[in-house]
PDB file of C-alpha atoms in Angstrom:
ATOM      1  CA  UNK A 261      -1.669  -6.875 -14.816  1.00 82.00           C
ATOM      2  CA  UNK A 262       1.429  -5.533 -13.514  1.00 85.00           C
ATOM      3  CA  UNK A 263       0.321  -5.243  -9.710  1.00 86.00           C
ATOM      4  CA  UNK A 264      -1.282  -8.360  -9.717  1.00 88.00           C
ATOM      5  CA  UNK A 265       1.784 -10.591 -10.966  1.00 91.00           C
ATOM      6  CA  UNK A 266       3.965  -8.415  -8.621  1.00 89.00           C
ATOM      7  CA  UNK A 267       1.365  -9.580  -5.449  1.00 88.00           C
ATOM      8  CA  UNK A 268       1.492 -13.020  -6.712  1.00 90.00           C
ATOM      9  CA  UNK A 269       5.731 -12.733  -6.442  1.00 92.00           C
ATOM     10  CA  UNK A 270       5.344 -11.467  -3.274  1.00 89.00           C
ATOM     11  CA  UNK A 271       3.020 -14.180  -1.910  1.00 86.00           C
ATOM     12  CA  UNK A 272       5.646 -16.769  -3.489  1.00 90.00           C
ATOM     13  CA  UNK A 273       7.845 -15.739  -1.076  1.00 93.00           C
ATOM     14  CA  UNK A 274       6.084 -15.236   1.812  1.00 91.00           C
ATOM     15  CA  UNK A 275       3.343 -18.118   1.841  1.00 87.00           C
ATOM     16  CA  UNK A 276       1.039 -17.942   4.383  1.00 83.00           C
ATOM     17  CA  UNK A 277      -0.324 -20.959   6.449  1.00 83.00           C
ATOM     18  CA  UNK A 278      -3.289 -21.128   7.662  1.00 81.00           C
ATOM     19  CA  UNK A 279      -3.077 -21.028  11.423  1.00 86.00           C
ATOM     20  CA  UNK A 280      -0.761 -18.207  11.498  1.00 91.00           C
ATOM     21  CA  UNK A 281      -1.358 -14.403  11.153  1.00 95.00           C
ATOM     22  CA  UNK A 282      -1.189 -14.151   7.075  1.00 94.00           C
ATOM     23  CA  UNK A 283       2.551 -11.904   6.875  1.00 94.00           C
ATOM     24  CA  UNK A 284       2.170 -11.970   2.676  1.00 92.00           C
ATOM     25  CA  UNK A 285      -0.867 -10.304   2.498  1.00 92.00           C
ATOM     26  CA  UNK A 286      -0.194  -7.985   5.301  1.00 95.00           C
ATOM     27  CA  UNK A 287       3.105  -7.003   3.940  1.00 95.00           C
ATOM     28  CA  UNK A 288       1.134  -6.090   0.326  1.00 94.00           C
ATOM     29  CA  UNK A 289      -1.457  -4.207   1.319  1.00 95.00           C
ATOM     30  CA  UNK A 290       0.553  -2.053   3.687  1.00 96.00           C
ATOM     31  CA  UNK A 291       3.296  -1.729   1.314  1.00 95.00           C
ATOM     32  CA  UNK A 292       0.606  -0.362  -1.279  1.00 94.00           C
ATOM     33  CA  UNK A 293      -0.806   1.708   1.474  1.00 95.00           C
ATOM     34  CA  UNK A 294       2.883   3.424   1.301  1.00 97.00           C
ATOM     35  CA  UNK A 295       2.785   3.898  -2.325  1.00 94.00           C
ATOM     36  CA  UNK A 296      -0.487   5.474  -3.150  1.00 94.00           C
ATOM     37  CA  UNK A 297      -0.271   7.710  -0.257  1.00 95.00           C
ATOM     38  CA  UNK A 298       3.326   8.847  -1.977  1.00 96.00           C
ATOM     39  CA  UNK A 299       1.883   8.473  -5.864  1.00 93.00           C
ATOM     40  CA  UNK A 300      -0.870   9.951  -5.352  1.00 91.00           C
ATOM     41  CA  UNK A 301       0.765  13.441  -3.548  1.00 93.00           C
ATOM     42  CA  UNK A 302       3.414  13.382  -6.421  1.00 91.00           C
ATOM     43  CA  UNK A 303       0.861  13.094  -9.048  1.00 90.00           C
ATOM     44  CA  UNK A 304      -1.415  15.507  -7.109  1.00 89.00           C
ATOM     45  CA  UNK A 305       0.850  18.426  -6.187  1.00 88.00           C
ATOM     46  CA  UNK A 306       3.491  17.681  -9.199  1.00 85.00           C
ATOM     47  CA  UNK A 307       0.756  17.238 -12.483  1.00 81.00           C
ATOM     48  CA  UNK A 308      -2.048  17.929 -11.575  1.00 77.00           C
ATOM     49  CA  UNK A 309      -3.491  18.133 -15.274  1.00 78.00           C
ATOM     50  CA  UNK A 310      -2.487  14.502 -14.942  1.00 73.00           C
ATOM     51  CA  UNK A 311      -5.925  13.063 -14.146  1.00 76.00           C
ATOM     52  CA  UNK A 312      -5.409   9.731 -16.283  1.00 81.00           C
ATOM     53  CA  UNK A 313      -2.550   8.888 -14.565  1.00 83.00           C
ATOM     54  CA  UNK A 314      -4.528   8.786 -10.854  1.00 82.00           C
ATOM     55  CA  UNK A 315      -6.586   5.760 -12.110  1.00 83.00           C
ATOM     56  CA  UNK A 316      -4.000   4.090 -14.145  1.00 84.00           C
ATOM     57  CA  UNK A 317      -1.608   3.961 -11.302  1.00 85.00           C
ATOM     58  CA  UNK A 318      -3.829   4.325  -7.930  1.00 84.00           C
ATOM     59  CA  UNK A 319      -6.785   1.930  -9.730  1.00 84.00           C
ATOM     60  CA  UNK A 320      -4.630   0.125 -12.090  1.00 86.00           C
ATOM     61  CA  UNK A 321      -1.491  -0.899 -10.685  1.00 87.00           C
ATOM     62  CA  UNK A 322      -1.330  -0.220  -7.105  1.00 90.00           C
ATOM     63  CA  UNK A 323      -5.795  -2.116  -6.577  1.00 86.00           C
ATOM     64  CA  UNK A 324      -4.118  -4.894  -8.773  1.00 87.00           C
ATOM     65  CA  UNK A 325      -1.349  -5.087  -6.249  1.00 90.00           C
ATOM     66  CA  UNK A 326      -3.312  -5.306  -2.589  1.00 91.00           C
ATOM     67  CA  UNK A 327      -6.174  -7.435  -2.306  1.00 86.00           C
ATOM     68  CA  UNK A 328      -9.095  -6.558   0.388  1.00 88.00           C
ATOM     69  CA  UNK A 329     -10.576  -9.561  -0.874  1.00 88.00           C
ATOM     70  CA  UNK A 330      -7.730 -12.003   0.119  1.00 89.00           C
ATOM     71  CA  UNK A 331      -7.859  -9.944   3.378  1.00 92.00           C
ATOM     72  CA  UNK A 332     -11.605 -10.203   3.957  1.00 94.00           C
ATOM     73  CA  UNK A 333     -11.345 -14.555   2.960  1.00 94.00           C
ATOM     74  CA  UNK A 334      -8.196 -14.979   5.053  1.00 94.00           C
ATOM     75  CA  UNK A 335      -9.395 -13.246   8.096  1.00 95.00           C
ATOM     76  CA  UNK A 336     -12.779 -15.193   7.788  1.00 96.00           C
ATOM     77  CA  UNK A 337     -10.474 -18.452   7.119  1.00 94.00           C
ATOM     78  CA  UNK A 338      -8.751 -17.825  10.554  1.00 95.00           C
ATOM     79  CA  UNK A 339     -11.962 -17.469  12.351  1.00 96.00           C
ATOM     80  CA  UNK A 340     -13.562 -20.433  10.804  1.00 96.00           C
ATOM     81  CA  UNK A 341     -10.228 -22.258  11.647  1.00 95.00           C
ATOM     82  CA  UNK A 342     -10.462 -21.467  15.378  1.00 96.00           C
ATOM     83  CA  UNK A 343      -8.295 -18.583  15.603  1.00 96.00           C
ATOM     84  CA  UNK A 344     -10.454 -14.938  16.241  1.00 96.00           C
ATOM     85  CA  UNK A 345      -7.096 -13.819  18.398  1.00 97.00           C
ATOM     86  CA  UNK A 346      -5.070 -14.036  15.139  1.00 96.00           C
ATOM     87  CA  UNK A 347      -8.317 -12.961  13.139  1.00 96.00           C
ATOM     88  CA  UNK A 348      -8.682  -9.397  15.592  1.00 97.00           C
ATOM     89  CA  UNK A 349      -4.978  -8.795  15.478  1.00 97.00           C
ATOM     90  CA  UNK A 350      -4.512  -8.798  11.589  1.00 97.00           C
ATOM     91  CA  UNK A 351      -7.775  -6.936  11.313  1.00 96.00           C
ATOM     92  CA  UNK A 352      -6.506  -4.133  13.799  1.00 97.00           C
ATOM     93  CA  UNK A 353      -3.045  -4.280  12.192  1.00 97.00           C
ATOM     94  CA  UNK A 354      -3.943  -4.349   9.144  1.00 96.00           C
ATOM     95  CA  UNK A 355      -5.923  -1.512   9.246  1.00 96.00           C
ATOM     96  CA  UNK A 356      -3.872   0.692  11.969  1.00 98.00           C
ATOM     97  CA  UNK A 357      -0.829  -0.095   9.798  1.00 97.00           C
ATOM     98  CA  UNK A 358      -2.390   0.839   6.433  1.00 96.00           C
ATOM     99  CA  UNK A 359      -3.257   4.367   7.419  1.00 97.00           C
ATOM    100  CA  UNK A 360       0.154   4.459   8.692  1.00 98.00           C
ATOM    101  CA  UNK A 361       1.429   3.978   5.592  1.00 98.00           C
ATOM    102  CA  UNK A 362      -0.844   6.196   3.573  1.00 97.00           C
ATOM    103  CA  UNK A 363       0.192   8.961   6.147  1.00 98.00           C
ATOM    104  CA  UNK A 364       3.750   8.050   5.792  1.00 98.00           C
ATOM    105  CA  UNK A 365       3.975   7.988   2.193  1.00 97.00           C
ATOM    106  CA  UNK A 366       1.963  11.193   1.644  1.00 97.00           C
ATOM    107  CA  UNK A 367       4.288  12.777   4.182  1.00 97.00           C
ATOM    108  CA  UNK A 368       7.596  11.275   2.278  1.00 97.00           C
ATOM    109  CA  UNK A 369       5.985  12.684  -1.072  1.00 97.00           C
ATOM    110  CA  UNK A 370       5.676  16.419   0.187  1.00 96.00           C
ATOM    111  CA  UNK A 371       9.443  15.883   2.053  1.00 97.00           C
ATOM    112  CA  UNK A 372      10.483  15.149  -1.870  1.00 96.00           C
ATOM    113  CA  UNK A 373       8.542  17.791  -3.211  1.00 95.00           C
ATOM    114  CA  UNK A 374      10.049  20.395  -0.598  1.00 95.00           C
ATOM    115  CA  UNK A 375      13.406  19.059  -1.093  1.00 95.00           C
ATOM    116  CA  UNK A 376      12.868  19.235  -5.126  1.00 92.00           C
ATOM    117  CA  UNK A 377      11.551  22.954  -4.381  1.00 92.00           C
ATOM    118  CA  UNK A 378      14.647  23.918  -2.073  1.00 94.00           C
ATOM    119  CA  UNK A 379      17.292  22.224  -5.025  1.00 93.00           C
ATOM    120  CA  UNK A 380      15.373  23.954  -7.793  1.00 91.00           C
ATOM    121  CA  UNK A 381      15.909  27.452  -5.599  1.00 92.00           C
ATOM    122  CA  UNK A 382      19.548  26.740  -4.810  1.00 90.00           C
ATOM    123  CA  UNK A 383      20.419  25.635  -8.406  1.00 91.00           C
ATOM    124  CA  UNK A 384      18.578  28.039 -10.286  1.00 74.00           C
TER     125      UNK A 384
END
């Protein structure tokens, strides 16, 4: 419930119209591209016993939060609407940027983790 009442917020403020490349959606999907990649490292590497956690947060919270299916309709709306050059770019963005951001926040997890590591070592 969380995620999906935290993408509805974020569509609030960033409406998108229909004859222009759909910046709310975009901006939620890549954004929880970012934060499973990191969550999912963390919970991975740091509790790995954790397995209830994976679904709760990767299934739960963060598939609540991004929508393929708002994706899917609104890139289907565009074409419909006359607009496959809008249509190809947020298809290609969205998914070039999206494994961007899975790669990014996987590699800002293990930069925590190392950094965690390192303090731990210098501390202890």
């Amino acid at each position: 419930m969380l995620g999906a009442v935290s993408r509805y917020a974020v569509s609030l403020a960033i409406p998108t119209h229909a004859d222009r490349f759909p910046w709310g959606t975009f901006l939620i999907n890549i954004s929880g591209s970012a934060v499973l990649g990191f969550i999912l490292i963390l919970l991975i590497e740091q509790f790995p016993r954790g397995r209830l956690a994976r679904p709760v947060i990767g299934t739960g919270f963060i598939g609540a939060y991004t929508t393929f299916s708002t994706f899917m309709v609104e890139t289907l709306l565009l074409i419909r609407d006359g607009h496959p050059a809008i249509a190809v770019a947020y298809l290609a963005a969205s998914v070039a940027a999206g494994l961007a951001a899975v790669w990014i926040g996987m590699s800002g997890a293990r930069i925590v983790l190392r950094a965690e590591r390192w303090l731990q070592q210098e501390l202890g």
